[in-house]
Amino acid sequence: MFLINCPFCGERDQNEFSSGGEAHIVRPKQPTELSDDQWAEFLFMRKNIKGVQFERWNHSHGCRKWFNVVRDTSNDKIHSVYKMGEKPPVK
Amino acid sequence: MKNKYSIFSLIKNAFSDHENWQQAWGDPEPKKEYDAVIVGGGGHGLATAYYLAKKHNLTNIAVVEKGWIGGGNTGRNTTIIRSNYLWDASAGLYDHALKIWENLSQELNYNVMFSQRGVMNLAHNLQDVRDLKRRTHANRLNGIDAVWLETDEVKKFCPIINTSQNIRYPVLGGTLQRRAGTARHDAVAWGYARGANEMGVDIIQNCEVKGIKRNGDKVEGLETTKGFIKTKKIGVVAAGHSSVIANMAGIKLPLESKPLQALVSEPVKPIIDTVVMSNAVHAYISQSDKGELVIGAGTDSYVSYSQRGSHNIVEDTLKAILELYPIFSRMKMLRQWGGIVDICPDASPIISKTNIKGLYFNCGWGTGGFKATPGSGDLFAHTIANDEPHKLNAAFNLNRFVSGDLVDEHGAAAVAH
């Protein structure tokens, strides 16, 4: 359990948020041309990093907006928060 | 040769104050090369090594473990064993394990305290009733014992359940698998370790894998904290840390690692002689032989390797427990802990070869791996020894995420594994 600093609402309990998993997985531009392997990669394969990971979170019990979080999954410490579309910080 | 454990050896050793028991497994330094190395000294890894030696005559093998054996999820789970899964592939896999459980103590000459006290799954809404009835029929078609119980039968089987229809999630019935039950989790790891070690398997503790050496699409060995170990076959059984090992080998797995929590109460006199699971409210409970209530909670929604878990998850589970078992309202909880579970998108495990020759993964057991320990080890050993899956684990390959042939047990098999 930890606090997340929502870029729109400020610091709130993690309980108010929903995790959207790994960030920056780009949806294929031409889905009809994808092989099964490429689909599997997009849909299922995850880095599942132990350490600093870029993630999507949704303030589902608050402003309901999506944003990105940089979090260390080994100790749940949050390094930074940035809005959707913003350039991710270099870690 | 290990001395056989028996009532006579117990009496004999009592006369020497239990100071002359033979060491159950050794503590060797790793050799330079092995025929196969198992990464992960939990129940599944040790079982794999045991069956590799026993059934496939591979005895020049090692199990490397970063901590101590059985110190990860093997020692952190709620010890529930059952096989009432919906799909044919899962039923085959889990019932294979259950059949081995039934004779495991005799086979290992180690009391794993397997207790077939029954597992009951409760239904709390109309959809639960339909799903669980369907699962009962599917189980029976697959030769797995399962019965549907109406609310009054649930009450009769476990009298402390609150079956009032005026609670938020009333009990509308349930299923019962009588062959299901619990076992002593540590004993499973220790029994397999002792058995494997007797056949010549090296069990190397405090040995963390730091890298996997590849030569093109073949494995050549492992970098560990105790030096380089050369081997042509690596079987990874690292549970929550499977992705960490996969990243070392340069492959990706369809896994997310999340904390799963459990807690135990102070010990009390026998009050619940079965296992009761409830998916809709996500609470399950049993009582250990020491008298502690063993309560399983849910996973956190986010990826984490912190082995802690959030307080609100425990709180939700205890709310549900108190509504269903008002008698526990003044119980004190003694300990709470988290384990890191690797969850597959279809909530089924992976026991599979990979695109790299000699690299095998046994992972993705998510929240319910303990029950499968003997079967998982047996089938993974078969897969490693023959470089081909056994027919019981053929469906649980990595390629199913490409072909789309998923074994979707999310919700179908009683979510709380």
Short mmCIF file of N, CA, C and O in Angstrom, two decimals, chain B residues 210-334:
data_model
loop_
_atom_site.label_atom_id
_atom_site.label_comp_id
_atom_site.label_asym_id
_atom_site.label_seq_id
_atom_site.Cartn_x
_atom_site.Cartn_y
_atom_site.Cartn_z
N LYS B 210 22.51 -15.27 -11.62
CA LYS B 210 22.76 -13.88 -12.03
C LYS B 210 22.70 -13.72 -13.54
O LYS B 210 22.64 -12.60 -14.06
N GLY B 211 22.78 -14.81 -14.26
CA GLY B 211 22.73 -14.70 -15.71
C GLY B 211 22.62 -16.08 -16.34
O GLY B 211 22.95 -17.09 -15.73
N ILE B 212 22.11 -16.10 -17.58
CA ILE B 212 22.03 -17.35 -18.32
C ILE B 212 22.89 -17.20 -19.56
O ILE B 212 22.72 -16.25 -20.33
N LYS B 213 23.84 -18.12 -19.71
CA LYS B 213 24.75 -18.01 -20.86
C LYS B 213 24.17 -18.77 -22.04
O LYS B 213 23.85 -19.94 -21.93
N ARG B 214 24.03 -18.05 -23.13
CA ARG B 214 23.49 -18.64 -24.35
C ARG B 214 24.55 -18.68 -25.43
O ARG B 214 25.38 -17.78 -25.53
N ASN B 215 24.47 -19.72 -26.26
CA ASN B 215 25.28 -19.73 -27.46
C ASN B 215 24.29 -19.86 -28.60
O ASN B 215 23.81 -20.94 -28.91
N GLY B 216 23.96 -18.70 -29.20
CA GLY B 216 22.91 -18.70 -30.22
C GLY B 216 21.59 -19.09 -29.60
O GLY B 216 21.15 -18.48 -28.64
N ASP B 217 20.98 -20.15 -30.11
CA ASP B 217 19.69 -20.55 -29.55
C ASP B 217 19.82 -21.76 -28.63
O ASP B 217 18.88 -22.52 -28.45
N LYS B 218 21.00 -21.92 -28.01
CA LYS B 218 21.19 -23.01 -27.04
C LYS B 218 21.67 -22.43 -25.72
O LYS B 218 22.35 -21.40 -25.70
N VAL B 219 21.34 -23.10 -24.61
CA VAL B 219 21.91 -22.64 -23.34
C VAL B 219 23.23 -23.36 -23.08
O VAL B 219 23.41 -24.51 -23.47
N GLU B 220 24.14 -22.65 -22.42
CA GLU B 220 25.44 -23.25 -22.11
C GLU B 220 25.68 -23.34 -20.61
O GLU B 220 26.52 -24.13 -20.18
N GLY B 221 24.97 -22.54 -19.85
CA GLY B 221 25.19 -22.60 -18.41
C GLY B 221 24.61 -21.41 -17.69
O GLY B 221 23.91 -20.57 -18.27
N LEU B 222 24.92 -21.36 -16.40
CA LEU B 222 24.35 -20.34 -15.52
C LEU B 222 25.45 -19.59 -14.79
O LEU B 222 26.38 -20.20 -14.27
N GLU B 223 25.31 -18.27 -14.74
CA GLU B 223 26.16 -17.48 -13.84
C GLU B 223 25.44 -17.41 -12.50
O GLU B 223 24.27 -17.03 -12.44
N THR B 224 26.12 -17.80 -11.45
CA THR B 224 25.48 -17.74 -10.14
C THR B 224 26.41 -17.05 -9.15
O THR B 224 27.57 -16.78 -9.46
N THR B 225 25.87 -16.78 -7.96
CA THR B 225 26.70 -16.16 -6.93
C THR B 225 27.77 -17.13 -6.41
O THR B 225 28.67 -16.74 -5.69
N LYS B 226 27.65 -18.42 -6.80
CA LYS B 226 28.69 -19.39 -6.44
C LYS B 226 29.48 -19.80 -7.67
O LYS B 226 30.01 -20.91 -7.73
N GLY B 227 29.53 -18.93 -8.66
CA GLY B 227 30.34 -19.20 -9.85
C GLY B 227 29.53 -19.74 -11.02
O GLY B 227 28.31 -19.90 -10.93
N PHE B 228 30.25 -20.00 -12.12
CA PHE B 228 29.60 -20.46 -13.34
C PHE B 228 29.34 -21.96 -13.28
O PHE B 228 30.19 -22.73 -12.86
N ILE B 229 28.13 -22.36 -13.65
CA ILE B 229 27.79 -23.78 -13.72
C ILE B 229 27.44 -24.12 -15.16
O ILE B 229 26.54 -23.53 -15.74
N LYS B 230 28.21 -25.08 -15.71
CA LYS B 230 27.97 -25.46 -17.10
C LYS B 230 26.85 -26.50 -17.16
O LYS B 230 26.84 -27.46 -16.37
N THR B 231 25.93 -26.32 -18.08
CA THR B 231 24.86 -27.31 -18.25
C THR B 231 24.16 -27.10 -19.59
O THR B 231 24.15 -25.99 -20.12
N LYS B 232 23.61 -28.18 -20.11
CA LYS B 232 22.89 -28.07 -21.39
C LYS B 232 21.39 -27.91 -21.19
O LYS B 232 20.66 -27.59 -22.12
N LYS B 233 20.93 -28.21 -19.97
CA LYS B 233 19.49 -28.10 -19.73
C LYS B 233 19.22 -27.32 -18.45
O LYS B 233 19.76 -27.65 -17.39
N ILE B 234 18.39 -26.29 -18.58
CA ILE B 234 18.02 -25.48 -17.42
C ILE B 234 16.50 -25.50 -17.29
O ILE B 234 15.78 -25.13 -18.22
N GLY B 235 16.02 -25.94 -16.14
CA GLY B 235 14.58 -25.91 -15.88
C GLY B 235 14.31 -24.81 -14.86
O GLY B 235 14.80 -24.87 -13.74
N VAL B 236 13.58 -23.78 -15.27
CA VAL B 236 13.34 -22.65 -14.38
C VAL B 236 11.99 -22.81 -13.68
O VAL B 236 10.96 -22.93 -14.33
N VAL B 237 12.04 -22.86 -12.36
CA VAL B 237 10.82 -22.98 -11.55
C VAL B 237 10.90 -21.90 -10.49
O VAL B 237 11.01 -22.17 -9.31
N ALA B 238 10.87 -20.64 -10.93
CA ALA B 238 11.19 -19.53 -10.03
C ALA B 238 9.96 -18.74 -9.60
O ALA B 238 10.08 -17.64 -9.05
N ALA B 239 8.77 -19.28 -9.84
CA ALA B 239 7.51 -18.66 -9.42
C ALA B 239 7.47 -17.16 -9.74
O ALA B 239 7.65 -16.79 -10.89
N GLY B 240 7.29 -16.32 -8.73
CA GLY B 240 7.14 -14.89 -8.95
C GLY B 240 8.31 -14.24 -9.66
O GLY B 240 8.17 -13.18 -10.27
N HIS B 241 9.49 -14.88 -9.60
CA HIS B 241 10.67 -14.30 -10.24
C HIS B 241 10.98 -14.91 -11.61
O HIS B 241 12.06 -14.71 -12.14
N SER B 242 10.02 -15.64 -12.18
CA SER B 242 10.24 -16.26 -13.49
C SER B 242 10.62 -15.25 -14.56
O SER B 242 11.51 -15.49 -15.37
N SER B 243 9.93 -14.08 -14.53
CA SER B 243 10.22 -13.06 -15.55
C SER B 243 11.63 -12.52 -15.41
O SER B 243 12.26 -12.15 -16.39
N VAL B 244 12.12 -12.48 -14.16
CA VAL B 244 13.47 -11.97 -13.93
C VAL B 244 14.49 -12.89 -14.61
O VAL B 244 15.42 -12.44 -15.28
N ILE B 245 14.29 -14.20 -14.48
CA ILE B 245 15.18 -15.18 -15.11
C ILE B 245 14.99 -15.13 -16.64
O ILE B 245 15.95 -15.20 -17.39
N ALA B 246 13.73 -14.99 -17.08
CA ALA B 246 13.45 -14.94 -18.51
C ALA B 246 14.17 -13.74 -19.14
O ALA B 246 14.76 -13.85 -20.22
N ASN B 247 14.15 -12.60 -18.43
CA ASN B 247 14.83 -11.41 -18.95
C ASN B 247 16.33 -11.66 -19.10
O ASN B 247 16.95 -11.16 -20.03
N MET B 248 16.91 -12.46 -18.18
CA MET B 248 18.34 -12.80 -18.28
C MET B 248 18.62 -13.60 -19.54
O MET B 248 19.69 -13.50 -20.14
N ALA B 249 17.65 -14.44 -19.91
CA ALA B 249 17.84 -15.28 -21.10
C ALA B 249 17.42 -14.55 -22.37
O ALA B 249 17.57 -15.07 -23.47
N GLY B 250 16.87 -13.34 -22.20
CA GLY B 250 16.47 -12.55 -23.36
C GLY B 250 15.15 -12.96 -23.96
O GLY B 250 14.91 -12.74 -25.15
N ILE B 251 14.28 -13.56 -23.15
CA ILE B 251 12.94 -13.85 -23.67
C ILE B 251 11.89 -13.20 -22.76
O ILE B 251 12.17 -12.84 -21.62
N LYS B 252 10.68 -13.06 -23.31
CA LYS B 252 9.60 -12.46 -22.54
C LYS B 252 8.56 -13.52 -22.26
O LYS B 252 8.31 -14.40 -23.09
N LEU B 253 7.92 -13.42 -21.10
CA LEU B 253 6.85 -14.34 -20.74
C LEU B 253 5.56 -13.56 -20.54
O LEU B 253 5.59 -12.37 -20.21
N PRO B 254 4.41 -14.21 -20.71
CA PRO B 254 3.14 -13.51 -20.53
C PRO B 254 2.73 -13.47 -19.05
O PRO B 254 1.65 -13.91 -18.69
N LEU B 255 3.61 -12.96 -18.21
CA LEU B 255 3.35 -13.02 -16.77
C LEU B 255 3.34 -11.65 -16.14
O LEU B 255 4.03 -10.74 -16.59
N GLU B 256 2.55 -11.52 -15.07
CA GLU B 256 2.64 -10.36 -14.19
C GLU B 256 2.78 -10.87 -12.76
O GLU B 256 2.03 -11.76 -12.35
N SER B 257 3.74 -10.32 -12.02
CA SER B 257 3.99 -10.77 -10.65
C SER B 257 3.33 -9.84 -9.66
O SER B 257 3.52 -8.62 -9.71
N LYS B 258 2.54 -10.43 -8.78
CA LYS B 258 1.77 -9.62 -7.83
C LYS B 258 1.83 -10.22 -6.43
O LYS B 258 1.96 -11.43 -6.29
N PRO B 259 1.71 -9.38 -5.41
CA PRO B 259 1.69 -9.93 -4.05
C PRO B 259 0.34 -10.59 -3.76
O PRO B 259 -0.71 -10.03 -4.08
N LEU B 260 0.42 -11.77 -3.17
CA LEU B 260 -0.78 -12.46 -2.70
C LEU B 260 -0.61 -12.64 -1.19
O LEU B 260 0.45 -13.03 -0.73
N GLN B 261 -1.65 -12.33 -0.44
CA GLN B 261 -1.51 -12.36 1.01
C GLN B 261 -2.27 -13.49 1.68
O GLN B 261 -3.25 -13.98 1.16
N ALA B 262 -1.78 -13.85 2.83
CA ALA B 262 -2.48 -14.81 3.68
C ALA B 262 -2.23 -14.39 5.11
O ALA B 262 -1.34 -13.59 5.40
N LEU B 263 -3.03 -14.93 6.00
CA LEU B 263 -2.84 -14.61 7.41
C LEU B 263 -3.31 -15.76 8.28
O LEU B 263 -4.13 -16.57 7.85
N VAL B 264 -2.75 -15.87 9.46
CA VAL B 264 -3.22 -16.89 10.40
C VAL B 264 -3.58 -16.24 11.73
O VAL B 264 -3.03 -15.22 12.12
N SER B 265 -4.53 -16.89 12.41
CA SER B 265 -4.99 -16.39 13.71
C SER B 265 -4.19 -17.04 14.82
O SER B 265 -3.36 -17.91 14.59
N GLU B 266 -4.47 -16.64 16.03
CA GLU B 266 -3.95 -17.36 17.18
C GLU B 266 -4.54 -18.78 17.14
O GLU B 266 -5.60 -18.99 16.58
N PRO B 267 -3.84 -19.76 17.74
CA PRO B 267 -4.37 -21.13 17.71
C PRO B 267 -5.56 -21.30 18.63
O PRO B 267 -5.57 -20.77 19.75
N VAL B 268 -6.57 -22.02 18.15
CA VAL B 268 -7.75 -22.31 18.97
C VAL B 268 -8.10 -23.80 18.83
O VAL B 268 -7.53 -24.49 17.99
N LYS B 269 -9.04 -24.26 19.63
CA LYS B 269 -9.46 -25.66 19.55
C LYS B 269 -10.11 -25.93 18.20
O LYS B 269 -10.58 -25.00 17.54
N PRO B 270 -10.19 -27.21 17.78
CA PRO B 270 -10.77 -27.51 16.47
C PRO B 270 -12.18 -26.95 16.32
O PRO B 270 -13.03 -27.17 17.17
N ILE B 271 -12.37 -26.18 15.25
CA ILE B 271 -13.67 -25.55 15.03
C ILE B 271 -14.14 -25.74 13.59
O ILE B 271 -15.32 -25.79 13.31
N ILE B 272 -13.18 -25.87 12.66
CA ILE B 272 -13.57 -26.05 11.26
C ILE B 272 -12.72 -27.18 10.68
O ILE B 272 -11.50 -27.10 10.65
N ASP B 273 -13.39 -28.28 10.30
CA ASP B 273 -12.66 -29.49 9.91
C ASP B 273 -12.64 -29.69 8.40
O ASP B 273 -12.51 -30.79 7.90
N THR B 274 -12.80 -28.61 7.65
CA THR B 274 -12.76 -28.70 6.19
C THR B 274 -12.13 -27.41 5.66
O THR B 274 -11.66 -26.58 6.44
N VAL B 275 -12.10 -27.27 4.35
CA VAL B 275 -11.63 -26.02 3.75
C VAL B 275 -12.84 -25.38 3.08
O VAL B 275 -13.53 -26.05 2.32
N VAL B 276 -13.10 -24.12 3.36
CA VAL B 276 -14.23 -23.46 2.70
C VAL B 276 -13.70 -22.27 1.90
O VAL B 276 -12.96 -21.43 2.42
N MET B 277 -14.04 -22.27 0.62
CA MET B 277 -13.59 -21.19 -0.26
C MET B 277 -14.81 -20.46 -0.79
O MET B 277 -15.84 -21.07 -1.04
N SER B 278 -14.63 -19.17 -0.97
CA SER B 278 -15.74 -18.37 -1.41
C SER B 278 -15.22 -17.31 -2.37
O SER B 278 -14.53 -16.39 -1.97
N ASN B 279 -15.54 -17.49 -3.65
CA ASN B 279 -14.91 -16.62 -4.65
C ASN B 279 -15.56 -15.26 -4.76
O ASN B 279 -14.90 -14.26 -4.92
N ALA B 280 -16.89 -15.24 -4.68
CA ALA B 280 -17.59 -13.99 -4.90
C ALA B 280 -17.16 -12.94 -3.88
O ALA B 280 -17.05 -11.76 -4.19
N VAL B 281 -16.88 -13.38 -2.65
CA VAL B 281 -16.45 -12.43 -1.63
C VAL B 281 -14.95 -12.54 -1.36
O VAL B 281 -14.40 -11.84 -0.54
N HIS B 282 -14.32 -13.41 -2.08
CA HIS B 282 -12.88 -13.67 -2.00
C HIS B 282 -12.37 -13.89 -0.57
O HIS B 282 -11.65 -13.08 -0.01
N ALA B 283 -12.78 -15.01 -0.02
CA ALA B 283 -12.27 -15.38 1.30
C ALA B 283 -12.21 -16.89 1.36
O ALA B 283 -13.13 -17.56 0.90
N TYR B 284 -11.13 -17.42 1.86
CA TYR B 284 -11.12 -18.85 2.12
C TYR B 284 -10.43 -19.14 3.43
O TYR B 284 -9.58 -18.42 3.89
N ILE B 285 -10.86 -20.24 4.02
CA ILE B 285 -10.46 -20.49 5.40
C ILE B 285 -10.34 -21.99 5.67
O ILE B 285 -11.07 -22.80 5.10
N SER B 286 -9.36 -22.33 6.48
CA SER B 286 -9.23 -23.69 6.99
C SER B 286 -8.55 -23.58 8.34
O SER B 286 -8.20 -22.48 8.77
N GLN B 287 -8.35 -24.73 9.01
CA GLN B 287 -7.67 -24.68 10.29
C GLN B 287 -6.48 -25.62 10.25
O GLN B 287 -6.60 -26.78 9.84
N SER B 288 -5.33 -25.11 10.66
CA SER B 288 -4.13 -25.95 10.63
C SER B 288 -4.14 -26.92 11.80
O SER B 288 -4.93 -26.78 12.73
N ASP B 289 -3.24 -27.90 11.73
CA ASP B 289 -3.18 -28.88 12.82
C ASP B 289 -2.74 -28.24 14.13
O ASP B 289 -2.95 -28.80 15.21
N LYS B 290 -2.09 -27.09 14.04
CA LYS B 290 -1.71 -26.36 15.25
C LYS B 290 -2.89 -25.61 15.85
O LYS B 290 -2.81 -25.10 16.96
N GLY B 291 -3.98 -25.48 15.07
CA GLY B 291 -5.16 -24.80 15.56
C GLY B 291 -5.37 -23.40 15.03
O GLY B 291 -6.37 -22.75 15.32
N GLU B 292 -4.39 -22.92 14.24
CA GLU B 292 -4.54 -21.57 13.69
C GLU B 292 -5.55 -21.59 12.55
O GLU B 292 -5.58 -22.53 11.77
N LEU B 293 -6.35 -20.55 12.45
CA LEU B 293 -7.19 -20.40 11.27
C LEU B 293 -6.27 -19.88 10.17
O LEU B 293 -5.52 -18.92 10.36
N VAL B 294 -6.30 -20.52 9.02
CA VAL B 294 -5.48 -20.10 7.88
C VAL B 294 -6.40 -19.43 6.88
O VAL B 294 -7.34 -20.05 6.37
N ILE B 295 -6.17 -18.15 6.64
CA ILE B 295 -7.07 -17.37 5.80
C ILE B 295 -6.33 -16.84 4.59
O ILE B 295 -5.24 -16.26 4.72
N GLY B 296 -6.91 -17.06 3.43
CA GLY B 296 -6.29 -16.57 2.19
C GLY B 296 -7.00 -15.34 1.71
O GLY B 296 -8.23 -15.28 1.69
N ALA B 297 -6.22 -14.33 1.33
CA ALA B 297 -6.80 -13.10 0.78
C ALA B 297 -6.49 -13.03 -0.71
O ALA B 297 -5.99 -13.99 -1.30
N GLY B 298 -6.76 -11.91 -1.32
CA GLY B 298 -6.57 -11.78 -2.76
C GLY B 298 -5.23 -11.17 -3.13
O GLY B 298 -4.40 -10.87 -2.27
N THR B 299 -5.02 -10.98 -4.43
CA THR B 299 -3.80 -10.33 -4.90
C THR B 299 -4.02 -8.83 -5.01
O THR B 299 -5.16 -8.37 -5.15
N ASP B 300 -2.93 -8.09 -4.97
CA ASP B 300 -3.00 -6.68 -5.30
C ASP B 300 -3.16 -6.55 -6.80
O ASP B 300 -2.85 -7.47 -7.56
N SER B 301 -3.63 -5.38 -7.24
CA SER B 301 -3.93 -5.24 -8.67
C SER B 301 -2.71 -4.84 -9.48
O SER B 301 -2.76 -4.81 -10.70
N TYR B 302 -1.61 -4.51 -8.81
CA TYR B 302 -0.45 -3.99 -9.52
C TYR B 302 0.76 -4.91 -9.39
O TYR B 302 0.85 -5.72 -8.46
N VAL B 303 1.68 -4.80 -10.34
CA VAL B 303 2.91 -5.58 -10.31
C VAL B 303 3.77 -5.13 -9.13
O VAL B 303 3.99 -3.93 -8.94
N SER B 304 4.21 -6.08 -8.33
CA SER B 304 5.11 -5.75 -7.23
C SER B 304 5.87 -6.98 -6.79
O SER B 304 5.34 -8.09 -6.81
N TYR B 305 7.13 -6.77 -6.41
CA TYR B 305 7.95 -7.87 -5.89
C TYR B 305 8.23 -7.66 -4.40
O TYR B 305 9.18 -8.19 -3.85
N SER B 306 7.40 -6.83 -3.76
CA SER B 306 7.74 -6.36 -2.42
C SER B 306 7.43 -7.38 -1.31
O SER B 306 7.78 -7.15 -0.17
N GLN B 307 6.75 -8.48 -1.62
CA GLN B 307 6.37 -9.50 -0.62
C GLN B 307 5.63 -8.90 0.58
O GLN B 307 5.81 -9.34 1.71
N ARG B 308 4.82 -7.87 0.32
CA ARG B 308 4.04 -7.28 1.41
C ARG B 308 2.55 -7.34 1.12
O ARG B 308 1.82 -8.08 1.74
N GLY B 309 2.10 -6.57 0.17
CA GLY B 309 0.67 -6.52 -0.12
C GLY B 309 0.00 -5.42 0.66
O GLY B 309 0.50 -4.96 1.69
N SER B 310 -1.16 -5.00 0.17
CA SER B 310 -1.85 -3.85 0.75
C SER B 310 -2.81 -4.25 1.86
O SER B 310 -3.41 -5.31 1.83
N HIS B 311 -2.97 -3.32 2.79
CA HIS B 311 -3.83 -3.58 3.94
C HIS B 311 -5.29 -3.72 3.54
O HIS B 311 -6.03 -4.53 4.11
N ASN B 312 -5.73 -2.95 2.54
CA ASN B 312 -7.14 -2.99 2.17
C ASN B 312 -7.57 -4.36 1.65
O ASN B 312 -8.73 -4.76 1.80
N ILE B 313 -6.64 -5.11 1.08
CA ILE B 313 -6.96 -6.46 0.57
C ILE B 313 -7.31 -7.38 1.75
O ILE B 313 -8.30 -8.10 1.73
N VAL B 314 -6.48 -7.31 2.79
CA VAL B 314 -6.71 -8.11 4.00
C VAL B 314 -8.02 -7.70 4.66
O VAL B 314 -8.81 -8.53 5.11
N GLU B 315 -8.24 -6.39 4.69
CA GLU B 315 -9.45 -5.86 5.33
C GLU B 315 -10.71 -6.39 4.64
O GLU B 315 -11.66 -6.84 5.30
N ASP B 316 -10.70 -6.39 3.30
CA ASP B 316 -11.86 -6.88 2.54
C ASP B 316 -12.11 -8.36 2.83
O ASP B 316 -13.24 -8.79 2.99
N THR B 317 -11.03 -9.13 2.86
CA THR B 317 -11.17 -10.56 3.11
C THR B 317 -11.74 -10.80 4.50
O THR B 317 -12.66 -11.61 4.68
N LEU B 318 -11.22 -10.07 5.49
CA LEU B 318 -11.71 -10.30 6.87
C LEU B 318 -13.16 -9.86 7.04
O LEU B 318 -13.90 -10.48 7.80
N LYS B 319 -13.57 -8.84 6.31
CA LYS B 319 -14.99 -8.44 6.35
C LYS B 319 -15.85 -9.60 5.89
O LYS B 319 -16.87 -9.92 6.52
N ALA B 320 -15.44 -10.23 4.79
CA ALA B 320 -16.21 -11.35 4.24
C ALA B 320 -16.20 -12.53 5.21
O ALA B 320 -17.22 -13.18 5.44
N ILE B 321 -15.04 -12.81 5.79
CA ILE B 321 -14.92 -13.92 6.74
C ILE B 321 -15.86 -13.70 7.93
O ILE B 321 -16.57 -14.60 8.37
N LEU B 322 -15.90 -12.47 8.43
CA LEU B 322 -16.73 -12.18 9.61
C LEU B 322 -18.21 -12.28 9.30
O LEU B 322 -19.01 -12.66 10.15
N GLU B 323 -18.58 -11.93 8.06
CA GLU B 323 -19.99 -12.04 7.73
C GLU B 323 -20.40 -13.52 7.62
O GLU B 323 -21.47 -13.92 8.05
N LEU B 324 -19.51 -14.33 7.06
CA LEU B 324 -19.83 -15.74 6.88
C LEU B 324 -19.64 -16.54 8.16
O LEU B 324 -20.28 -17.57 8.36
N TYR B 325 -18.70 -16.10 9.02
CA TYR B 325 -18.40 -16.83 10.26
C TYR B 325 -18.41 -15.85 11.43
O TYR B 325 -17.36 -15.47 11.94
N PRO B 326 -19.58 -15.44 11.87
CA PRO B 326 -19.64 -14.45 12.95
C PRO B 326 -18.94 -14.93 14.23
O PRO B 326 -18.50 -14.11 15.03
N ILE B 327 -18.79 -16.25 14.37
CA ILE B 327 -18.16 -16.82 15.55
C ILE B 327 -16.71 -16.35 15.69
O ILE B 327 -16.15 -16.36 16.78
N PHE B 328 -16.09 -15.91 14.59
CA PHE B 328 -14.69 -15.49 14.64
C PHE B 328 -14.51 -14.00 14.94
O PHE B 328 -13.41 -13.47 14.81
N SER B 329 -15.60 -13.33 15.34
CA SER B 329 -15.51 -11.87 15.44
C SER B 329 -14.48 -11.39 16.45
O SER B 329 -13.99 -10.28 16.35
N ARG B 330 -14.13 -12.23 17.42
CA ARG B 330 -13.15 -11.77 18.41
C ARG B 330 -11.80 -12.49 18.31
O ARG B 330 -10.98 -12.42 19.21
N MET B 331 -11.60 -13.20 17.19
CA MET B 331 -10.31 -13.86 16.98
C MET B 331 -9.23 -12.82 16.75
O MET B 331 -9.45 -11.80 16.12
N LYS B 332 -8.02 -13.12 17.26
CA LYS B 332 -6.89 -12.23 17.00
C LYS B 332 -6.02 -12.84 15.90
O LYS B 332 -5.73 -14.03 15.93
N MET B 333 -5.64 -12.00 14.97
CA MET B 333 -4.76 -12.47 13.91
C MET B 333 -3.31 -12.40 14.40
O MET B 333 -2.90 -11.42 15.01
N LEU B 334 -2.58 -13.47 14.11
CA LEU B 334 -1.22 -13.59 14.65
C LEU B 334 -0.18 -13.07 13.67
O LEU B 334 0.73 -12.33 14.03
#
